[in-house]
């Protein structure tokens, strides 16, 4: 599989959102800079102090000036794209890069302490708990690395790319793979405890709260699994792929979907609390919840969803009601590039830090969405920022990990960091290490089609039933065939599957999506095919 295919399948699928038609207060950055590299960058305003300009390639937006543009404390040059989100524990920042390296870097000096080489690109974010670093790689492995020495402790092989970030709670590491499985791995020895098979690839990081593992899949479902044995507690079906990690706060699970909707679900039984929908959107940013507000990002690309590019939007949504508090937009209407708030925001000292693929990291006032801080790197930013002691750590596709002076002195206090999702700091490391390893599954909830079956030992009949339902929902026949999926991109298990016309459906729906993605990236209009048609083929699984 080509790297372009793996990027799209890994949750970097093109997605966009159009601003909500309802009236609301929005900071509009209609002149925001464009491009994926230094040669394509433009600075909006002039007059920034020369000393700050020397610290990095700086963009000013809104009211940003020489006093609130981020200073660079240090930079670390990696061996390629840095799309992994930084984790900062015990004075060391851990991050992966395009070359497959995992780096440990001193937070005071920016000097490397060690680098560990995996077999392929690392987009997964490192989880650091109790002296060990856990990270996934697109070589298909989950690695446990000694945090002090950088030596491998063990590796666990899955059936496909591991772009999901591992989450360790107690003595178990939970992670998703593009083979369609969610795995529970013994943290001490790297052996499998259980696995749960979904109907498609899993790219999102599992979130573990109160003995439940919450995770999304490209089979359009959000799953709640018992952390002890992988049994299904409940699942909720959305309209399209789920590329957003789940955030659980005060008994509510918040998650976005490519179907344009941010969902608030009961963490107990999966029932719908509310939904926030922008009708032309894909919502792939992991949600962040802080002080009663859900922060979630969208993007502006016209990937067959809308006729014209509009704006990438970061929304602040009331966590209790689902109503919009404010939104912050980066305009894309005068450009063909796809600006996305793909990365998950973080909150520190009343400032929401959010990365955009236009290369800029924004600091927005949490109460209003006004710009109070910004820094522009030299290329796209897919990395979710983490703030520790006033320093903003974030990676960029320019091959650099940045340590930037933030707008305050505090650390990330939002749910995303404190749940160990998409980069974290010492707070989560201590919580996860002290947690008890789950031994007893919780009571099964009563949410939509939850049946409490065991993820490790589900019968062929159970898997057949679930996949047959999915096929039927998509207008297909419910013919069941035995399919050996070893070697099929994104799978790697043998199972009985519901097919549309037999085995060819299983292969065709996967390859159609990959081919459609390739056509889009090569410019489908030049091949006489509309972008809408290519998108439909890419999503029609």
Coordinates of C-alpha atoms in Angstrom, one line a residue:
X1 CA 0.0 0.0 0.0
X2 CA 1.3 3.4 -0.9
X3 CA 1.9 6.0 1.8
X4 CA -0.7 8.2 0.3
X5 CA -3.2 5.5 0.8
X6 CA -2.1 4.8 4.3
X7 CA -2.4 8.5 5.2
X8 CA -6.0 8.7 4.0
X9 CA -7.0 5.4 5.7
X10 CA -5.3 6.5 8.9
X11 CA -7.8 9.2 9.6
X12 CA -6.2 12.0 7.5
X13 CA -9.2 11.5 5.2
X14 CA -10.1 14.9 3.6
X15 CA -12.9 16.5 5.6
X16 CA -14.4 19.9 5.7
X17 CA -17.1 21.9 7.4
X18 CA -19.2 24.9 6.4
X19 CA -20.0 27.4 9.1
X20 CA -23.4 26.9 10.6
X21 CA -26.1 28.8 8.9
X22 CA -27.4 30.1 12.2
X23 CA -26.2 33.5 13.3
X24 CA -23.3 33.5 15.7
X25 CA -20.3 35.4 16.7
X26 CA -17.3 34.4 14.7
X27 CA -13.8 35.7 14.3
X28 CA -13.2 35.7 10.6
X29 CA -9.7 35.4 9.3
X30 CA -10.4 36.0 5.7
X31 CA -6.8 36.9 4.9
X32 CA -5.3 33.9 6.7
X33 CA -2.0 32.7 5.1
X34 CA -2.0 29.7 2.8
X35 CA 0.2 26.9 1.8
X36 CA 2.1 23.8 3.1
X37 CA 5.6 25.1 3.1
X38 CA 7.7 28.2 3.7
X39 CA 7.7 29.1 0.1
X40 CA 3.9 29.3 0.1
X41 CA 3.5 31.2 3.4
X42 CA 2.4 34.8 3.6
X43 CA 2.4 37.0 6.6
X44 CA -0.9 39.0 7.1
X45 CA 0.6 42.0 8.7
X46 CA 3.9 43.7 9.0
X47 CA 5.5 45.5 11.8
X48 CA 6.3 42.6 14.1
X49 CA 9.5 43.1 15.9
X50 CA 12.6 41.8 14.1
X51 CA 13.7 39.9 17.1
X52 CA 10.5 37.8 17.2
X53 CA 10.7 37.2 13.4
X54 CA 14.1 35.7 13.9
X55 CA 12.6 33.3 16.4
X56 CA 10.4 31.6 13.8
X57 CA 8.2 32.2 10.8
X58 CA 5.5 34.3 12.4
X59 CA 2.0 35.1 11.3
X60 CA -0.2 37.7 12.9
X61 CA -3.9 37.3 12.9
X62 CA -6.7 39.5 14.3
X63 CA -5.2 41.4 17.2
X64 CA -1.9 39.5 17.4
X65 CA 1.0 41.8 17.8
X66 CA 4.6 41.7 18.9
X67 CA 3.5 41.3 22.5
X68 CA 1.4 38.2 22.1
X69 CA 3.1 36.3 19.3
X70 CA 4.7 33.1 20.7
X71 CA 8.4 33.2 21.3
X72 CA 10.4 30.1 20.6
X73 CA 12.1 28.5 23.6
X74 CA 13.8 25.9 21.5
X75 CA 13.2 23.7 18.4
X76 CA 14.2 20.1 17.7
X77 CA 14.8 18.9 14.2
X78 CA 13.4 15.4 13.6
X79 CA 13.8 13.1 10.6
X80 CA 10.6 14.1 8.8
X81 CA 7.1 15.1 9.5
X82 CA 6.1 15.4 13.1
X83 CA 2.4 14.6 13.2
X84 CA 2.5 12.8 16.6
X85 CA 1.3 14.9 19.5
X86 CA 3.8 15.5 22.2
X87 CA 3.7 13.8 25.6
X88 CA 5.6 15.5 28.4
X89 CA 6.5 13.5 31.5
X90 CA 9.3 14.0 34.1
X91 CA 11.0 16.8 32.2
X92 CA 11.1 14.9 28.9
X93 CA 9.0 15.3 25.8
X94 CA 8.3 12.2 23.7
X95 CA 7.2 12.4 20.0
X96 CA 7.3 10.3 16.8
X97 CA 8.2 11.3 13.3
X98 CA 7.9 10.3 9.6
X99 CA 11.0 8.2 9.6
X100 CA 9.6 5.9 12.3
X101 CA 11.7 7.3 15.1
X102 CA 10.4 8.0 18.6
X103 CA 12.4 10.8 20.2
X104 CA 12.9 11.6 23.9
X105 CA 13.9 15.3 24.3
X106 CA 14.9 17.3 27.3
X107 CA 12.3 20.0 28.0
X108 CA 14.8 22.5 29.3
X109 CA 17.4 22.3 26.5
X110 CA 15.7 20.7 23.5
X111 CA 18.5 18.2 23.3
X112 CA 17.7 14.6 22.5
X113 CA 18.2 12.0 25.2
X114 CA 17.6 9.0 22.9
X115 CA 15.8 8.0 19.7
X116 CA 14.2 4.6 19.1
X117 CA 13.6 3.4 15.5
X118 CA 10.4 1.5 14.5
X119 CA 9.9 0.1 11.0
X120 CA 7.7 2.8 9.6
X121 CA 6.1 6.2 10.2
X122 CA 4.9 7.1 13.7
X123 CA 1.8 9.1 13.8
X124 CA 0.6 7.6 17.0
X125 CA 1.1 9.6 20.2
X126 CA 3.3 8.2 22.9
X127 CA 1.7 7.2 26.2
X128 CA 4.2 7.4 29.1
X129 CA 3.3 5.6 32.3
X130 CA 5.4 4.1 35.1
X131 CA 8.7 4.4 33.3
X132 CA 7.6 3.0 30.0
X133 CA 6.7 4.6 26.6
X134 CA 4.0 2.9 24.6
X135 CA 3.6 3.9 20.9
X136 CA 2.1 2.5 17.7
X137 CA 3.8 2.5 14.3
X138 CA 2.6 2.1 10.7
X139 CA 4.8 -1.0 10.6
X140 CA 1.8 -2.7 12.4
X141 CA 3.4 -3.0 15.9
X142 CA 2.8 -1.5 19.3
X143 CA 6.1 -0.9 21.1
X144 CA 7.0 -0.6 24.8
X145 CA 10.2 1.3 25.3
X146 CA 12.1 2.0 28.4
X147 CA 11.6 5.7 29.1
X148 CA 15.1 6.1 30.6
X149 CA 17.3 4.2 28.1
X150 CA 15.2 4.1 24.9
X151 CA 15.6 0.3 24.8
X152 CA 12.8 -1.9 23.5
X153 CA 11.0 -3.9 26.2
X154 CA 8.5 -5.6 24.0
X155 CA 6.6 -5.3 20.8
X156 CA 3.1 -6.5 19.9
X157 CA 2.2 -7.2 16.3
X158 CA -1.2 -6.4 14.9
X159 CA -2.5 -7.1 11.4
X160 CA -2.1 -3.6 10.0
X161 CA -1.1 0.0 10.6
X162 CA -1.3 1.3 14.2
X163 CA -2.0 5.0 14.0
X164 CA -4.2 4.8 17.1
X165 CA -2.5 6.1 20.2
X166 CA -2.2 3.5 23.0
X167 CA -3.9 4.2 26.3
X168 CA -2.5 2.5 29.4
X169 CA -4.7 2.2 32.5
X170 CA -3.4 0.0 35.3
X171 CA -1.6 -2.9 33.8
X172 CA -3.2 -3.0 30.4
X173 CA -2.5 -1.1 27.2
X174 CA -5.5 -0.5 25.0
X175 CA -5.0 0.4 21.3
X176 CA -6.8 0.2 17.9
X177 CA -5.4 -1.1 14.6
X178 CA -6.3 -0.8 11.0
X179 CA -6.9 -4.5 11.0
X180 CA -10.2 -3.6 12.6
X181 CA -9.4 -4.7 16.1
X182 CA -9.2 -3.0 19.5
X183 CA -6.6 -4.8 21.5
X184 CA -5.9 -5.1 25.2
X185 CA -2.2 -5.9 25.8
X186 CA -0.5 -6.8 29.1
X187 CA 1.7 -3.8 30.0
X188 CA 4.3 -6.0 31.6
X189 CA 4.9 -8.7 29.0
X190 CA 3.3 -7.5 25.8
X191 CA 0.9 -10.4 25.6
X192 CA -2.7 -10.1 24.3
X193 CA -5.4 -10.0 27.0
X194 CA -8.3 -9.7 24.6
X195 CA -9.3 -8.2 21.3
X196 CA -12.6 -6.9 19.9
X197 CA -13.3 -6.9 16.2
X198 CA -15.1 -4.0 14.7
X199 CA -16.4 -3.9 11.1
X200 CA -13.6 -1.6 9.7
X201 CA -10.3 0.1 10.5
X202 CA -9.7 1.7 13.9
X203 CA -7.6 4.9 13.9
X204 CA -8.8 6.6 17.0
X205 CA -7.2 6.5 20.4
X206 CA -9.2 4.5 23.0
X207 CA -10.4 6.4 26.0
X208 CA -10.7 4.5 29.3
X209 CA -13.0 5.7 32.0
X210 CA -14.5 3.8 34.9
X211 CA -13.8 0.4 33.5
X212 CA -15.1 1.2 30.0
X213 CA -13.0 1.5 26.8
X214 CA -14.6 4.0 24.4
X215 CA -13.4 4.0 20.8
X216 CA -14.6 4.8 17.3
X217 CA -14.3 2.8 14.0
X218 CA -14.7 3.4 10.3
X219 CA -17.6 1.0 10.4
X220 CA -19.5 4.1 11.6
X221 CA -19.9 3.0 15.2
X222 CA -18.8 4.3 18.6
X223 CA -18.1 1.4 20.9
X224 CA -18.1 1.1 24.7
X225 CA -16.3 -2.1 25.7
X226 CA -15.6 -3.6 29.1
X227 CA -12.0 -2.9 29.9
X228 CA -11.7 -6.2 31.8
X229 CA -12.6 -8.6 29.0
X230 CA -13.6 -6.6 25.9
X231 CA -17.3 -7.5 26.1
X232 CA -19.6 -5.1 24.3
X233 CA -21.4 -2.7 26.7
X234 CA -23.1 -0.7 24.0
X235 CA -22.5 0.8 20.5
X236 CA -23.9 3.7 18.7
X237 CA -24.1 4.1 14.9
X238 CA -23.3 7.4 13.3
X239 CA -23.8 8.3 9.6
X240 CA -20.1 8.0 8.5
X241 CA -16.6 7.1 9.7
X242 CA -15.7 7.9 13.2
X243 CA -12.2 9.4 13.2
X244 CA -12.7 11.4 16.4
X245 CA -11.4 10.1 19.7
X246 CA -14.1 9.9 22.4
X247 CA -14.0 12.2 25.4
X248 CA -15.9 11.2 28.5
X249 CA -16.7 13.8 31.1
X250 CA -19.3 13.7 33.9
X251 CA -21.1 10.6 32.4
X252 CA -21.3 11.9 28.8
X253 CA -19.2 10.7 25.9
X254 CA -18.5 13.4 23.3
X255 CA -17.4 12.3 19.8
X256 CA -17.4 13.7 16.2
X257 CA -18.2 11.9 13.0
X258 CA -17.6 12.4 9.3
X259 CA -21.4 12.7 9.0
X260 CA -21.1 16.4 10.0
X261 CA -22.2 15.8 13.6
X262 CA -20.8 16.2 17.1
X263 CA -22.6 13.7 19.4
X264 CA -23.1 13.7 23.1
X265 CA -24.0 10.2 24.3
X266 CA -24.7 8.7 27.6
X267 CA -21.5 7.1 28.8
X268 CA -23.6 4.4 30.5
X269 CA -25.9 3.2 27.8
X270 CA -25.0 5.0 24.6
X271 CA -28.3 6.9 24.4
X272 CA -28.2 10.3 22.6
X273 CA -28.1 13.3 24.8
X274 CA -27.8 15.9 22.0
X275 CA -26.2 16.5 18.7
X276 CA -24.6 19.5 17.1
X277 CA -24.7 19.4 13.3
X278 CA -23.2 21.5 10.5
X279 CA -24.9 20.0 7.5
X280 CA -21.9 20.1 5.1
X281 CA -19.2 19.0 7.6
X282 CA -16.9 16.2 8.5
X283 CA -15.9 16.4 12.2
X284 CA -12.7 14.5 12.7
X285 CA -11.0 16.5 15.5
X286 CA -10.9 14.8 18.9
X287 CA -13.1 16.7 21.3
X288 CA -11.8 18.6 24.3
X289 CA -14.0 19.4 27.2
X290 CA -13.1 22.0 29.8
X291 CA -15.3 24.0 32.3
X292 CA -18.6 23.0 30.7
X293 CA -17.5 23.7 27.1
X294 CA -16.7 21.2 24.3
X295 CA -14.1 22.4 21.8
X296 CA -13.9 20.7 18.4
X297 CA -12.4 21.5 15.1
X298 CA -13.4 21.1 11.5
X299 CA -11.9 21.9 8.1
X300 CA -12.6 23.6 4.8
X301 CA -11.8 21.1 2.1
X302 CA -14.4 20.4 -0.6
X303 CA -13.9 16.7 -0.6
X304 CA -17.2 16.1 -2.5
X305 CA -19.2 17.6 0.4
X306 CA -19.8 21.1 -0.7
X307 CA -19.5 23.1 -3.9
X308 CA -17.0 25.7 -2.8
X309 CA -14.4 25.9 0.0
X310 CA -15.5 28.0 2.8
X311 CA -13.9 28.0 6.3
X312 CA -12.2 25.8 8.8
X313 CA -13.9 26.3 12.0
X314 CA -13.1 25.7 15.7
X315 CA -16.4 25.5 17.7
X316 CA -17.0 26.0 21.3
X317 CA -20.2 24.2 22.2
X318 CA -22.1 24.1 25.5
X319 CA -21.5 20.7 27.0
X320 CA -24.9 20.5 28.7
X321 CA -27.1 21.7 25.8
X322 CA -25.2 21.3 22.6
X323 CA -25.7 25.0 21.7
X324 CA -22.9 27.0 20.2
X325 CA -21.0 29.4 22.4
X326 CA -18.7 30.8 19.8
X327 CA -16.7 29.8 16.7
X328 CA -13.4 30.8 15.2
X329 CA -12.9 30.5 11.4
X330 CA -10.0 30.3 9.1
X331 CA -11.3 31.3 5.6
X332 CA -10.4 29.1 2.6
X333 CA -12.7 30.6 0.0
X334 CA -9.9 32.2 -2.0
X335 CA -7.7 29.1 -2.1
X336 CA -7.8 25.5 -3.1
X337 CA -5.8 24.2 -0.1
X338 CA -7.5 22.3 2.6
X339 CA -7.2 24.1 6.0
X340 CA -8.3 21.8 8.8
X341 CA -8.5 22.0 12.6
X342 CA -7.7 18.3 12.5
X343 CA -5.7 18.4 15.8
X344 CA -7.4 18.3 19.1
X345 CA -7.3 21.6 21.1
X346 CA -6.0 22.0 24.6
X347 CA -6.8 24.5 27.3
X348 CA -4.4 26.2 29.7
X349 CA -4.8 29.4 31.8
X350 CA -8.1 30.3 30.0
X351 CA -6.5 30.0 26.5
X352 CA -7.6 27.4 23.9
X353 CA -4.6 26.3 21.9
X354 CA -5.5 24.8 18.5
X355 CA -3.4 23.7 15.5
X356 CA -4.5 24.2 11.9
X357 CA -3.1 22.6 8.8
X358 CA -2.3 26.0 7.5
X359 CA 0.8 25.8 9.8
X360 CA -0.5 28.0 12.5
X361 CA -1.0 27.3 16.2
X362 CA -3.7 29.7 17.6
X363 CA -4.3 30.7 21.2
X364 CA -7.9 31.8 21.7
X365 CA -9.5 33.3 24.7
X366 CA -11.7 30.5 26.1
X367 CA -14.6 32.8 26.9
X368 CA -14.9 34.6 23.6
X369 CA -12.8 32.9 20.9
X370 CA -10.7 36.1 20.4
X371 CA -7.1 35.6 19.3
X372 CA -4.6 36.3 22.1
X373 CA -1.6 34.4 20.8
X374 CA -0.4 32.7 17.6
X375 CA 2.7 31.1 16.0
X376 CA 3.1 30.0 12.5
X377 CA 5.4 27.1 11.6
X378 CA 6.7 26.4 8.1
X379 CA 4.3 23.7 7.1
X380 CA 1.1 21.9 8.0
X381 CA 0.4 21.1 11.6
X382 CA -1.5 17.9 12.4
X383 CA 0.0 17.6 15.9
X384 CA -2.2 18.4 18.9
X385 CA -0.5 20.8 21.2
X386 CA 0.3 20.0 24.8
X387 CA 1.0 22.8 27.4
X388 CA 3.2 22.3 30.4
X389 CA 4.4 25.1 32.7
X390 CA 3.5 27.7 30.2
X391 CA 5.3 26.1 27.3
X392 CA 3.4 24.9 24.2
X393 CA 4.8 21.8 22.6
X394 CA 3.7 21.0 19.1
X395 CA 5.0 19.2 16.0
X396 CA 4.9 20.3 12.4
X397 CA 5.2 18.8 8.9
X398 CA 8.3 21.0 8.6
X399 CA 10.1 18.3 10.5
X400 CA 10.3 20.3 13.7
X401 CA 9.1 19.9 17.3
X402 CA 8.5 23.4 18.7
X403 CA 8.7 24.5 22.4
X404 CA 6.9 27.9 22.4
X405 CA 6.3 30.4 25.2
X406 CA 2.6 30.3 25.7
X407 CA 0.1 33.0 26.9
X408 CA 0.3 31.9 30.6
X409 CA 2.3 29.9 33.1
X410 CA 0.0 26.9 33.5
X411 CA -0.4 23.5 32.0
X412 CA -3.1 21.7 30.0
X413 CA -6.1 21.0 32.2
X414 CA -8.6 19.8 29.7
X415 CA -10.1 16.4 29.3
X416 CA -8.1 15.3 26.3
X417 CA -4.7 15.6 28.1
X418 CA -6.0 14.3 31.5
X419 CA -7.5 11.2 29.8
X420 CA -4.2 10.4 28.1
X421 CA -5.6 11.0 24.6
X422 CA -3.5 12.5 21.8
X423 CA -0.5 13.5 24.0
X424 CA -0.5 14.1 27.7
X425 CA 1.6 15.1 30.7
X426 CA 2.6 14.1 34.2
X427 CA -1.0 14.4 35.5
X428 CA -2.3 11.5 33.4
X429 CA 0.9 9.5 33.9
X430 CA 0.3 9.5 37.7
X431 CA -3.4 8.7 37.4
X432 CA -2.9 5.8 34.9
X433 CA -0.1 4.2 36.9
X434 CA -2.2 4.2 40.1
X435 CA -5.3 2.9 38.5
X436 CA -6.3 -0.7 39.2
X437 CA -6.2 -3.2 36.4
X438 CA -9.8 -4.1 35.7
X439 CA -10.8 -7.6 36.6
X440 CA -14.6 -7.6 36.5
X441 CA -16.6 -6.3 33.6
X442 CA -19.3 -3.6 34.5
X443 CA -23.0 -4.1 34.0
X444 CA -24.0 -4.2 30.4
X445 CA -25.8 -1.0 29.3
X446 CA -29.0 -0.8 27.5
X447 CA -27.9 1.4 24.6
X448 CA -28.5 0.7 20.9
X449 CA -27.9 -3.0 20.0
X450 CA -25.5 -3.7 22.9
X451 CA -25.5 -7.3 23.8
X452 CA -22.6 -7.8 26.1
X453 CA -20.9 -10.5 24.0
X454 CA -17.2 -11.1 24.7
X455 CA -14.9 -9.4 22.3
X456 CA -12.2 -12.1 22.6
X457 CA -14.5 -15.1 22.2
X458 CA -17.4 -13.9 20.0
X459 CA -18.7 -16.7 17.8
X460 CA -18.7 -16.6 14.1
X461 CA -22.4 -16.3 14.2
X462 CA -22.3 -13.1 16.2
X463 CA -19.8 -11.6 13.9
X464 CA -21.9 -12.7 10.9
X465 CA -25.0 -11.1 12.4
X466 CA -23.3 -7.7 13.1
X467 CA -21.7 -7.5 9.6
X468 CA -24.9 -8.7 7.9
X469 CA -26.8 -5.9 9.6
X470 CA -24.2 -3.4 8.3
X471 CA -24.5 -4.8 4.8
X472 CA -28.3 -4.7 5.0
X473 CA -28.2 -1.1 6.2
X474 CA -26.2 -0.2 3.1
X475 CA -28.7 -1.8 0.8
X476 CA -26.9 -5.1 0.3
X477 CA -27.8 -8.7 0.3
X478 CA -27.3 -10.7 3.5
X479 CA -25.4 -13.5 1.9
X480 CA -22.7 -14.9 4.3
X481 CA -19.4 -16.2 3.1
X482 CA -16.2 -17.3 4.8
X483 CA -13.4 -14.9 3.8
X484 CA -9.7 -15.2 4.5
X485 CA -8.8 -11.6 5.1
X486 CA -5.0 -12.1 5.5
X487 CA -3.3 -9.7 3.2
X488 CA -6.3 -7.5 2.6
X489 CA -5.4 -3.9 3.3
X490 CA -6.8 -2.9 6.7
X491 CA -7.9 -6.3 7.8
X492 CA -5.7 -9.3 8.6
X493 CA -8.1 -11.7 10.3
X494 CA -10.2 -14.7 9.2
X495 CA -13.9 -14.3 9.7
X496 CA -17.3 -15.0 8.3
X497 CA -18.6 -11.8 6.7
X498 CA -21.8 -10.5 5.2
X499 CA -21.1 -9.7 1.5
X500 CA -22.7 -8.0 -1.4
X501 CA -22.4 -10.8 -4.0
X502 CA -19.8 -12.7 -2.0
X503 CA -16.1 -12.2 -1.3
X504 CA -15.7 -9.6 -4.1
X505 CA -17.6 -7.1 -1.9
X506 CA -15.1 -7.3 0.9
X507 CA -12.2 -6.7 -1.4
X508 CA -14.0 -4.2 -3.7
X509 CA -15.2 -1.9 -1.0
X510 CA -11.7 -1.6 0.5
X511 CA -10.0 -1.2 -2.9
X512 CA -12.6 1.2 -4.2
X513 CA -12.0 3.5 -1.3
X514 CA -8.2 3.4 -1.8
X515 CA -8.4 3.9 -5.5
X516 CA -10.9 6.8 -5.0
X517 CA -8.5 8.5 -2.6
X518 CA -5.7 8.1 -5.1
X519 CA -7.8 9.6 -7.8
X520 CA -8.7 12.6 -5.6
X521 CA -5.1 13.2 -4.6
X522 CA -4.0 13.0 -8.3
X523 CA -6.7 15.3 -9.4
X524 CA -9.8 13.4 -10.4
X525 CA -11.1 16.2 -12.6
X526 CA -8.2 15.6 -15.0
X527 CA -9.4 12.0 -15.4
X528 CA -12.9 13.1 -16.4
X529 CA -14.4 12.1 -13.0
X530 CA -16.0 14.6 -10.7
X531 CA -14.8 15.1 -7.2
X532 CA -18.2 14.2 -5.9
X533 CA -18.1 10.9 -7.7
X534 CA -14.7 10.1 -6.3
X535 CA -15.7 11.0 -2.8
X536 CA -18.8 8.8 -3.1
X537 CA -16.7 5.9 -4.1
X538 CA -14.3 6.6 -1.3
X539 CA -17.0 6.7 1.4
X540 CA -19.3 4.1 -0.1
X541 CA -18.5 1.2 2.3

